Amino acid sequence: MKTLQLEALTAASFAPFGQVIEAGSLASHYPINGGSCTRYHDLARLDPGFGGELIASVFRAQPTPLPRSVALLERHPLASQAFIPLSGRPFLVLVGMPSPKPDPNSIRLFMAEASQGVNINRAVWHHSLLALDAISDFLVLDRKGPGANCDEAWLDEPLWLGALAGSR
Ligand SMILES: NC(=O)N[C@@H](O)C(=O)O
Ligand code: NI
Protein backbone atom coordinates (compact mmCIF):
# COMPACT_ATOMS: atom_id res chain seq x y z
CA MET A 1 0.00 0.00 0.00
CA LYS A 2 1.45 3.38 -1.03
CA THR A 3 2.11 5.79 1.84
CA LEU A 4 1.13 9.38 1.15
CA GLN A 5 3.85 11.92 1.91
CA LEU A 6 2.66 14.77 4.14
CA GLU A 7 3.18 18.23 2.69
CA ALA A 8 3.02 21.66 4.26
CA LEU A 9 -0.04 23.61 3.12
CA THR A 10 0.86 26.71 1.14
CA ALA A 11 -1.09 28.79 -1.35
CA ALA A 12 1.28 27.66 -4.09
CA SER A 13 1.29 23.95 -3.26
CA PHE A 14 -2.50 23.83 -2.90
CA ALA A 15 -3.26 26.01 -5.94
CA PRO A 16 -4.18 23.11 -8.30
CA PHE A 17 -6.90 22.06 -5.83
CA GLY A 18 -8.16 25.30 -4.33
CA GLN A 19 -7.13 28.13 -2.07
CA VAL A 20 -5.69 28.52 1.42
CA ILE A 21 -7.62 30.80 3.78
CA GLU A 22 -5.13 32.41 6.14
CA ALA A 23 -3.64 35.71 7.20
CA GLY A 24 -0.79 35.15 4.79
CA SER A 25 1.63 37.73 3.47
CA LEU A 26 0.92 36.72 -0.14
CA ALA A 27 -2.69 37.85 0.12
CA SER A 28 -3.85 41.33 -0.68
CA HIS A 29 -4.01 42.93 2.76
CA TYR A 30 -4.51 46.40 4.12
CA PRO A 31 -5.35 48.14 7.40
CA ILE A 32 -9.01 48.80 8.27
CA ASN A 33 -10.96 50.00 11.31
CA GLY A 34 -8.61 52.89 11.92
CA GLY A 35 -5.57 50.65 11.79
CA SER A 36 -6.78 48.31 14.52
CA CYS A 37 -7.32 45.46 12.07
CA THR A 38 -5.73 44.08 8.91
CA ARG A 39 -8.02 42.77 6.18
CA TYR A 40 -6.65 39.83 4.21
CA HIS A 41 -8.89 40.33 1.26
CA ASP A 42 -10.72 37.99 -1.11
CA LEU A 43 -8.82 34.80 -0.28
CA ALA A 44 -10.99 32.11 -1.79
CA ARG A 45 -13.02 31.42 -4.90
CA LEU A 46 -16.21 30.42 -3.05
CA ASP A 47 -18.45 28.92 -5.70
CA PRO A 48 -22.03 27.82 -4.83
CA GLY A 49 -22.55 26.87 -8.47
CA PHE A 50 -25.50 27.51 -10.76
CA GLY A 51 -28.79 27.72 -8.87
CA GLY A 52 -27.10 27.27 -5.53
CA GLU A 53 -26.63 29.49 -2.51
CA LEU A 54 -23.56 29.60 -0.30
CA ILE A 55 -24.31 28.50 3.25
CA ALA A 56 -22.30 28.36 6.45
CA SER A 57 -22.40 25.27 8.66
CA VAL A 58 -20.35 23.89 11.54
CA PHE A 59 -18.94 20.37 11.33
CA ARG A 60 -18.07 18.85 14.73
CA ALA A 61 -15.60 16.17 13.65
CA GLN A 62 -14.23 13.16 15.50
CA PRO A 63 -10.45 12.91 15.20
CA THR A 64 -9.27 10.40 12.66
CA PRO A 65 -7.14 7.57 14.03
CA LEU A 66 -3.63 7.36 12.61
CA PRO A 67 -2.02 5.45 11.01
CA ARG A 68 -4.84 4.34 8.76
CA SER A 69 -5.72 3.52 5.21
CA VAL A 70 -7.99 5.61 2.99
CA ALA A 71 -9.95 4.25 0.08
CA LEU A 72 -13.15 6.28 -0.35
CA LEU A 73 -12.98 9.74 -1.89
CA GLU A 74 -15.69 12.18 -2.85
CA ARG A 75 -16.16 15.26 -4.99
CA HIS A 76 -18.71 18.02 -5.27
CA PRO A 77 -19.35 18.48 -8.99
CA LEU A 78 -21.57 21.54 -8.57
CA ALA A 79 -19.73 23.74 -6.09
CA SER A 80 -16.69 24.42 -3.91
CA GLN A 81 -16.38 23.48 -0.23
CA ALA A 82 -14.37 25.39 2.36
CA PHE A 83 -13.22 24.21 5.79
CA ILE A 84 -12.03 26.70 8.40
CA PRO A 85 -10.85 25.26 11.76
CA LEU A 86 -12.53 26.72 14.85
CA SER A 87 -10.94 24.61 17.58
CA GLY A 88 -7.31 25.67 17.30
CA ARG A 89 -6.05 22.37 15.97
CA PRO A 90 -4.45 21.33 12.68
CA PHE A 91 -6.17 18.93 10.31
CA LEU A 92 -5.33 16.87 7.24
CA VAL A 93 -6.45 17.66 3.71
CA LEU A 94 -6.29 14.85 1.14
CA VAL A 95 -7.10 15.95 -2.42
CA GLY A 96 -6.85 14.70 -6.00
CA MET A 97 -7.20 16.40 -9.35
CA PRO A 98 -10.60 16.50 -11.07
CA SER A 99 -11.04 13.46 -13.34
CA PRO A 100 -13.76 10.92 -14.10
CA LYS A 101 -12.41 8.76 -11.28
CA PRO A 102 -9.66 9.59 -8.78
CA ASP A 103 -6.17 9.38 -10.25
CA PRO A 104 -3.95 7.97 -7.48
CA ASN A 105 -0.94 9.73 -9.01
CA SER A 106 -2.57 13.12 -8.45
CA ILE A 107 -3.49 12.54 -4.81
CA ARG A 108 -1.72 14.82 -2.31
CA LEU A 109 -1.84 15.01 1.49
CA PHE A 110 -1.46 18.37 3.26
CA MET A 111 -1.16 19.36 6.90
CA ALA A 112 -3.37 22.40 7.48
CA GLU A 113 -2.27 24.33 10.55
CA ALA A 114 -4.80 25.66 13.04
CA SER A 115 -4.47 29.08 11.40
CA GLN A 116 -5.22 27.77 7.92
CA GLY A 117 -8.48 26.97 6.21
CA VAL A 118 -8.93 25.56 2.73
CA ASN A 119 -11.41 26.11 -0.05
CA ILE A 120 -11.61 22.99 -2.22
CA ASN A 121 -12.54 23.79 -5.80
CA ARG A 122 -15.56 22.30 -7.50
CA ALA A 123 -15.03 18.69 -8.69
CA VAL A 124 -11.74 18.22 -6.82
CA TRP A 125 -11.58 14.73 -5.32
CA HIS A 126 -11.01 14.76 -1.59
CA HIS A 127 -11.30 12.62 1.49
CA SER A 128 -14.01 13.68 3.91
CA LEU A 129 -12.88 15.92 6.75
CA LEU A 130 -9.84 14.57 8.60
CA ALA A 131 -9.66 16.15 12.05
CA LEU A 132 -6.71 15.41 14.33
CA ASP A 133 -6.10 14.83 18.07
CA ALA A 134 -9.55 15.71 19.50
CA ILE A 135 -13.15 16.48 18.57
CA SER A 136 -12.84 19.65 16.49
CA ASP A 137 -15.25 22.18 15.06
CA PHE A 138 -14.94 23.57 11.53
CA LEU A 139 -16.81 26.33 9.77
CA VAL A 140 -17.85 24.88 6.42
CA LEU A 141 -18.92 27.06 3.49
CA ASP A 142 -20.58 25.11 0.72
CA ARG A 143 -23.67 24.81 -1.48
CA LYS A 144 -27.34 24.49 -0.73
CA GLY A 145 -29.36 23.90 -3.87
CA PRO A 146 -30.85 21.42 -6.31
CA GLY A 147 -28.94 18.59 -7.90
CA ALA A 148 -26.67 15.82 -6.74
CA ASN A 149 -23.53 17.44 -5.35
CA CYS A 150 -21.61 14.54 -3.86
CA ASP A 151 -20.04 11.76 -5.92
CA GLU A 152 -18.10 9.02 -4.16
CA ALA A 153 -15.45 6.75 -5.62
CA TRP A 154 -13.39 3.88 -4.20
CA LEU A 155 -9.71 3.85 -4.98
CA ASP A 156 -8.57 0.69 -6.74
CA GLU A 157 -5.74 0.53 -4.21
CA PRO A 158 -6.13 2.01 -0.70
CA LEU A 159 -3.54 4.56 0.36
CA TRP A 160 -1.76 4.67 3.71
CA LEU A 161 -1.72 7.68 6.05
CA GLY A 162 1.23 7.21 8.41
CA ALA A 163 1.48 8.28 12.03
CA LEU A 164 2.42 11.93 12.44
CA ALA A 165 6.00 12.53 13.52
CA GLY A 166 6.86 14.15 16.84
CA SER A 167 4.72 15.22 19.76
CA ARG A 168 1.83 17.37 18.70
N1 LIG B 1 -20.83 15.25 3.72
C1 LIG B 1 -20.25 16.42 3.85
O1 LIG B 1 -20.89 17.46 3.75
N2 LIG B 1 -18.89 16.43 4.10
C2 LIG B 1 -17.98 16.12 3.07
O2 LIG B 1 -18.32 16.79 1.88
C3 LIG B 1 -16.57 16.46 3.47
O3 LIG B 1 -15.78 16.85 2.58
O4 LIG B 1 -16.26 16.32 4.68
NI1 NI C 1 -16.63 17.26 0.76
PDB file of C-alpha atoms and ligand atoms in Angstrom:
ATOM      1  CA  MET A   1       0.000   0.000   0.000  1.00  0.00           C
ATOM      2  CA  LYS A   2       1.447   3.384  -1.032  1.00  0.00           C
ATOM      3  CA  THR A   3       2.106   5.792   1.842  1.00  0.00           C
ATOM      4  CA  LEU A   4       1.130   9.380   1.145  1.00  0.00           C
ATOM      5  CA  GLN A   5       3.851  11.918   1.909  1.00  0.00           C
ATOM      6  CA  LEU A   6       2.663  14.767   4.142  1.00  0.00           C
ATOM      7  CA  GLU A   7       3.183  18.226   2.690  1.00  0.00           C
ATOM      8  CA  ALA A   8       3.018  21.662   4.260  1.00  0.00           C
ATOM      9  CA  LEU A   9      -0.039  23.612   3.120  1.00  0.00           C
ATOM     10  CA  THR A  10       0.861  26.715   1.139  1.00  0.00           C
ATOM     11  CA  ALA A  11      -1.094  28.786  -1.352  1.00  0.00           C
ATOM     12  CA  ALA A  12       1.282  27.659  -4.088  1.00  0.00           C
ATOM     13  CA  SER A  13       1.288  23.948  -3.265  1.00  0.00           C
ATOM     14  CA  PHE A  14      -2.501  23.832  -2.904  1.00  0.00           C
ATOM     15  CA  ALA A  15      -3.256  26.012  -5.944  1.00  0.00           C
ATOM     16  CA  PRO A  16      -4.184  23.114  -8.296  1.00  0.00           C
ATOM     17  CA  PHE A  17      -6.901  22.056  -5.831  1.00  0.00           C
ATOM     18  CA  GLY A  18      -8.156  25.305  -4.331  1.00  0.00           C
ATOM     19  CA  GLN A  19      -7.135  28.133  -2.073  1.00  0.00           C
ATOM     20  CA  VAL A  20      -5.690  28.519   1.422  1.00  0.00           C
ATOM     21  CA  ILE A  21      -7.625  30.799   3.782  1.00  0.00           C
ATOM     22  CA  GLU A  22      -5.130  32.411   6.143  1.00  0.00           C
ATOM     23  CA  ALA A  23      -3.640  35.712   7.197  1.00  0.00           C
ATOM     24  CA  GLY A  24      -0.790  35.153   4.793  1.00  0.00           C
ATOM     25  CA  SER A  25       1.631  37.730   3.466  1.00  0.00           C
ATOM     26  CA  LEU A  26       0.915  36.725  -0.145  1.00  0.00           C
ATOM     27  CA  ALA A  27      -2.690  37.854   0.121  1.00  0.00           C
ATOM     28  CA  SER A  28      -3.846  41.330  -0.682  1.00  0.00           C
ATOM     29  CA  HIS A  29      -4.012  42.932   2.759  1.00  0.00           C
ATOM     30  CA  TYR A  30      -4.509  46.398   4.120  1.00  0.00           C
ATOM     31  CA  PRO A  31      -5.346  48.139   7.397  1.00  0.00           C
ATOM     32  CA  ILE A  32      -9.008  48.801   8.270  1.00  0.00           C
ATOM     33  CA  ASN A  33     -10.957  50.003  11.313  1.00  0.00           C
ATOM     34  CA  GLY A  34      -8.612  52.888  11.921  1.00  0.00           C
ATOM     35  CA  GLY A  35      -5.572  50.652  11.790  1.00  0.00           C
ATOM     36  CA  SER A  36      -6.784  48.307  14.524  1.00  0.00           C
ATOM     37  CA  CYS A  37      -7.325  45.457  12.066  1.00  0.00           C
ATOM     38  CA  THR A  38      -5.728  44.084   8.909  1.00  0.00           C
ATOM     39  CA  ARG A  39      -8.020  42.775   6.175  1.00  0.00           C
ATOM     40  CA  TYR A  40      -6.651  39.825   4.215  1.00  0.00           C
ATOM     41  CA  HIS A  41      -8.888  40.331   1.255  1.00  0.00           C
ATOM     42  CA  ASP A  42     -10.719  37.987  -1.112  1.00  0.00           C
ATOM     43  CA  LEU A  43      -8.818  34.805  -0.280  1.00  0.00           C
ATOM     44  CA  ALA A  44     -10.993  32.106  -1.790  1.00  0.00           C
ATOM     45  CA  ARG A  45     -13.023  31.421  -4.896  1.00  0.00           C
ATOM     46  CA  LEU A  46     -16.209  30.423  -3.051  1.00  0.00           C
ATOM     47  CA  ASP A  47     -18.450  28.917  -5.698  1.00  0.00           C
ATOM     48  CA  PRO A  48     -22.030  27.824  -4.832  1.00  0.00           C
ATOM     49  CA  GLY A  49     -22.549  26.869  -8.470  1.00  0.00           C
ATOM     50  CA  PHE A  50     -25.500  27.512 -10.759  1.00  0.00           C
ATOM     51  CA  GLY A  51     -28.791  27.722  -8.868  1.00  0.00           C
ATOM     52  CA  GLY A  52     -27.095  27.271  -5.533  1.00  0.00           C
ATOM     53  CA  GLU A  53     -26.627  29.489  -2.508  1.00  0.00           C
ATOM     54  CA  LEU A  54     -23.559  29.602  -0.301  1.00  0.00           C
ATOM     55  CA  ILE A  55     -24.310  28.504   3.249  1.00  0.00           C
ATOM     56  CA  ALA A  56     -22.305  28.363   6.447  1.00  0.00           C
ATOM     57  CA  SER A  57     -22.404  25.265   8.660  1.00  0.00           C
ATOM     58  CA  VAL A  58     -20.349  23.892  11.536  1.00  0.00           C
ATOM     59  CA  PHE A  59     -18.937  20.374  11.330  1.00  0.00           C
ATOM     60  CA  ARG A  60     -18.068  18.847  14.729  1.00  0.00           C
ATOM     61  CA  ALA A  61     -15.597  16.172  13.653  1.00  0.00           C
ATOM     62  CA  GLN A  62     -14.234  13.164  15.500  1.00  0.00           C
ATOM     63  CA  PRO A  63     -10.446  12.914  15.198  1.00  0.00           C
ATOM     64  CA  THR A  64      -9.266  10.395  12.661  1.00  0.00           C
ATOM     65  CA  PRO A  65      -7.144   7.566  14.033  1.00  0.00           C
ATOM     66  CA  LEU A  66      -3.629   7.365  12.606  1.00  0.00           C
ATOM     67  CA  PRO A  67      -2.022   5.450  11.014  1.00  0.00           C
ATOM     68  CA  ARG A  68      -4.840   4.340   8.764  1.00  0.00           C
ATOM     69  CA  SER A  69      -5.715   3.522   5.209  1.00  0.00           C
ATOM     70  CA  VAL A  70      -7.985   5.609   2.994  1.00  0.00           C
ATOM     71  CA  ALA A  71      -9.955   4.252   0.077  1.00  0.00           C
ATOM     72  CA  LEU A  72     -13.154   6.277  -0.349  1.00  0.00           C
ATOM     73  CA  LEU A  73     -12.976   9.735  -1.887  1.00  0.00           C
ATOM     74  CA  GLU A  74     -15.689  12.176  -2.850  1.00  0.00           C
ATOM     75  CA  ARG A  75     -16.161  15.263  -4.991  1.00  0.00           C
ATOM     76  CA  HIS A  76     -18.711  18.016  -5.266  1.00  0.00           C
ATOM     77  CA  PRO A  77     -19.353  18.484  -8.992  1.00  0.00           C
ATOM     78  CA  LEU A  78     -21.571  21.539  -8.573  1.00  0.00           C
ATOM     79  CA  ALA A  79     -19.733  23.740  -6.087  1.00  0.00           C
ATOM     80  CA  SER A  80     -16.694  24.422  -3.913  1.00  0.00           C
ATOM     81  CA  GLN A  81     -16.383  23.477  -0.231  1.00  0.00           C
ATOM     82  CA  ALA A  82     -14.370  25.386   2.364  1.00  0.00           C
ATOM     83  CA  PHE A  83     -13.216  24.210   5.790  1.00  0.00           C
ATOM     84  CA  ILE A  84     -12.027  26.701   8.403  1.00  0.00           C
ATOM     85  CA  PRO A  85     -10.849  25.261  11.755  1.00  0.00           C
ATOM     86  CA  LEU A  86     -12.530  26.716  14.851  1.00  0.00           C
ATOM     87  CA  SER A  87     -10.940  24.608  17.582  1.00  0.00           C
ATOM     88  CA  GLY A  88      -7.313  25.669  17.301  1.00  0.00           C
ATOM     89  CA  ARG A  89      -6.055  22.370  15.967  1.00  0.00           C
ATOM     90  CA  PRO A  90      -4.453  21.333  12.679  1.00  0.00           C
ATOM     91  CA  PHE A  91      -6.169  18.925  10.307  1.00  0.00           C
ATOM     92  CA  LEU A  92      -5.330  16.870   7.243  1.00  0.00           C
ATOM     93  CA  VAL A  93      -6.450  17.657   3.712  1.00  0.00           C
ATOM     94  CA  LEU A  94      -6.294  14.853   1.135  1.00  0.00           C
ATOM     95  CA  VAL A  95      -7.102  15.945  -2.417  1.00  0.00           C
ATOM     96  CA  GLY A  96      -6.855  14.696  -6.001  1.00  0.00           C
ATOM     97  CA  MET A  97      -7.197  16.395  -9.352  1.00  0.00           C
ATOM     98  CA  PRO A  98     -10.598  16.497 -11.070  1.00  0.00           C
ATOM     99  CA  SER A  99     -11.037  13.461 -13.337  1.00  0.00           C
ATOM    100  CA  PRO A 100     -13.759  10.918 -14.100  1.00  0.00           C
ATOM    101  CA  LYS A 101     -12.405   8.764 -11.279  1.00  0.00           C
ATOM    102  CA  PRO A 102      -9.662   9.594  -8.777  1.00  0.00           C
ATOM    103  CA  ASP A 103      -6.173   9.381 -10.252  1.00  0.00           C
ATOM    104  CA  PRO A 104      -3.951   7.972  -7.481  1.00  0.00           C
ATOM    105  CA  ASN A 105      -0.943   9.734  -9.007  1.00  0.00           C
ATOM    106  CA  SER A 106      -2.566  13.122  -8.453  1.00  0.00           C
ATOM    107  CA  ILE A 107      -3.492  12.541  -4.811  1.00  0.00           C
ATOM    108  CA  ARG A 108      -1.724  14.822  -2.309  1.00  0.00           C
ATOM    109  CA  LEU A 109      -1.838  15.015   1.488  1.00  0.00           C
ATOM    110  CA  PHE A 110      -1.456  18.368   3.256  1.00  0.00           C
ATOM    111  CA  MET A 111      -1.162  19.360   6.904  1.00  0.00           C
ATOM    112  CA  ALA A 112      -3.370  22.400   7.482  1.00  0.00           C
ATOM    113  CA  GLU A 113      -2.267  24.328  10.548  1.00  0.00           C
ATOM    114  CA  ALA A 114      -4.799  25.662  13.039  1.00  0.00           C
ATOM    115  CA  SER A 115      -4.469  29.085  11.399  1.00  0.00           C
ATOM    116  CA  GLN A 116      -5.221  27.765   7.916  1.00  0.00           C
ATOM    117  CA  GLY A 117      -8.482  26.973   6.211  1.00  0.00           C
ATOM    118  CA  VAL A 118      -8.933  25.563   2.735  1.00  0.00           C
ATOM    119  CA  ASN A 119     -11.411  26.112  -0.050  1.00  0.00           C
ATOM    120  CA  ILE A 120     -11.612  22.993  -2.221  1.00  0.00           C
ATOM    121  CA  ASN A 121     -12.535  23.793  -5.797  1.00  0.00           C
ATOM    122  CA  ARG A 122     -15.558  22.303  -7.495  1.00  0.00           C
ATOM    123  CA  ALA A 123     -15.031  18.689  -8.686  1.00  0.00           C
ATOM    124  CA  VAL A 124     -11.737  18.222  -6.822  1.00  0.00           C
ATOM    125  CA  TRP A 125     -11.584  14.731  -5.319  1.00  0.00           C
ATOM    126  CA  HIS A 126     -11.010  14.764  -1.594  1.00  0.00           C
ATOM    127  CA  HIS A 127     -11.298  12.620   1.494  1.00  0.00           C
ATOM    128  CA  SER A 128     -14.012  13.680   3.909  1.00  0.00           C
ATOM    129  CA  LEU A 129     -12.884  15.923   6.747  1.00  0.00           C
ATOM    130  CA  LEU A 130      -9.838  14.568   8.596  1.00  0.00           C
ATOM    131  CA  ALA A 131      -9.656  16.147  12.054  1.00  0.00           C
ATOM    132  CA  LEU A 132      -6.711  15.406  14.332  1.00  0.00           C
ATOM    133  CA  ASP A 133      -6.105  14.834  18.069  1.00  0.00           C
ATOM    134  CA  ALA A 134      -9.551  15.707  19.503  1.00  0.00           C
ATOM    135  CA  ILE A 135     -13.148  16.485  18.572  1.00  0.00           C
ATOM    136  CA  SER A 136     -12.842  19.646  16.488  1.00  0.00           C
ATOM    137  CA  ASP A 137     -15.255  22.176  15.056  1.00  0.00           C
ATOM    138  CA  PHE A 138     -14.937  23.572  11.528  1.00  0.00           C
ATOM    139  CA  LEU A 139     -16.806  26.328   9.772  1.00  0.00           C
ATOM    140  CA  VAL A 140     -17.851  24.884   6.419  1.00  0.00           C
ATOM    141  CA  LEU A 141     -18.916  27.055   3.493  1.00  0.00           C
ATOM    142  CA  ASP A 142     -20.580  25.109   0.715  1.00  0.00           C
ATOM    143  CA  ARG A 143     -23.672  24.815  -1.484  1.00  0.00           C
ATOM    144  CA  LYS A 144     -27.343  24.487  -0.731  1.00  0.00           C
ATOM    145  CA  GLY A 145     -29.357  23.900  -3.865  1.00  0.00           C
ATOM    146  CA  PRO A 146     -30.848  21.422  -6.311  1.00  0.00           C
ATOM    147  CA  GLY A 147     -28.944  18.587  -7.901  1.00  0.00           C
ATOM    148  CA  ALA A 148     -26.667  15.820  -6.737  1.00  0.00           C
ATOM    149  CA  ASN A 149     -23.535  17.444  -5.354  1.00  0.00           C
ATOM    150  CA  CYS A 150     -21.611  14.538  -3.861  1.00  0.00           C
ATOM    151  CA  ASP A 151     -20.039  11.762  -5.920  1.00  0.00           C
ATOM    152  CA  GLU A 152     -18.103   9.017  -4.160  1.00  0.00           C
ATOM    153  CA  ALA A 153     -15.453   6.751  -5.616  1.00  0.00           C
ATOM    154  CA  TRP A 154     -13.393   3.879  -4.205  1.00  0.00           C
ATOM    155  CA  LEU A 155      -9.713   3.846  -4.976  1.00  0.00           C
ATOM    156  CA  ASP A 156      -8.571   0.693  -6.741  1.00  0.00           C
ATOM    157  CA  GLU A 157      -5.739   0.529  -4.213  1.00  0.00           C
ATOM    158  CA  PRO A 158      -6.135   2.006  -0.703  1.00  0.00           C
ATOM    159  CA  LEU A 159      -3.537   4.558   0.358  1.00  0.00           C
ATOM    160  CA  TRP A 160      -1.756   4.673   3.715  1.00  0.00           C
ATOM    161  CA  LEU A 161      -1.722   7.678   6.052  1.00  0.00           C
ATOM    162  CA  GLY A 162       1.227   7.206   8.407  1.00  0.00           C
ATOM    163  CA  ALA A 163       1.485   8.280  12.032  1.00  0.00           C
ATOM    164  CA  LEU A 164       2.419  11.932  12.439  1.00  0.00           C
ATOM    165  CA  ALA A 165       6.004  12.535  13.523  1.00  0.00           C
ATOM    166  CA  GLY A 166       6.864  14.151  16.840  1.00  0.00           C
ATOM    167  CA  SER A 167       4.721  15.222  19.758  1.00  0.00           C
ATOM    168  CA  ARG A 168       1.828  17.370  18.697  1.00  0.00           C
TER     169      ARG A 168
HETATM  170  N1  LIG B   1     -20.833  15.251   3.724  1.00  0.00           N
HETATM  171  C1  LIG B   1     -20.254  16.420   3.846  1.00  0.00           C
HETATM  172  O1  LIG B   1     -20.892  17.461   3.749  1.00  0.00           O
HETATM  173  N2  LIG B   1     -18.894  16.431   4.096  1.00  0.00           N
HETATM  174  C2  LIG B   1     -17.980  16.116   3.073  1.00  0.00           C
HETATM  175  O2  LIG B   1     -18.317  16.792   1.882  1.00  0.00           O
HETATM  176  C3  LIG B   1     -16.572  16.463   3.466  1.00  0.00           C
HETATM  177  O3  LIG B   1     -15.782  16.849   2.584  1.00  0.00           O
HETATM  178  O4  LIG B   1     -16.263  16.321   4.682  1.00  0.00           O
HETATM  179 NI    NI B   2     -16.627  17.257   0.757  1.00  0.00          NI
END
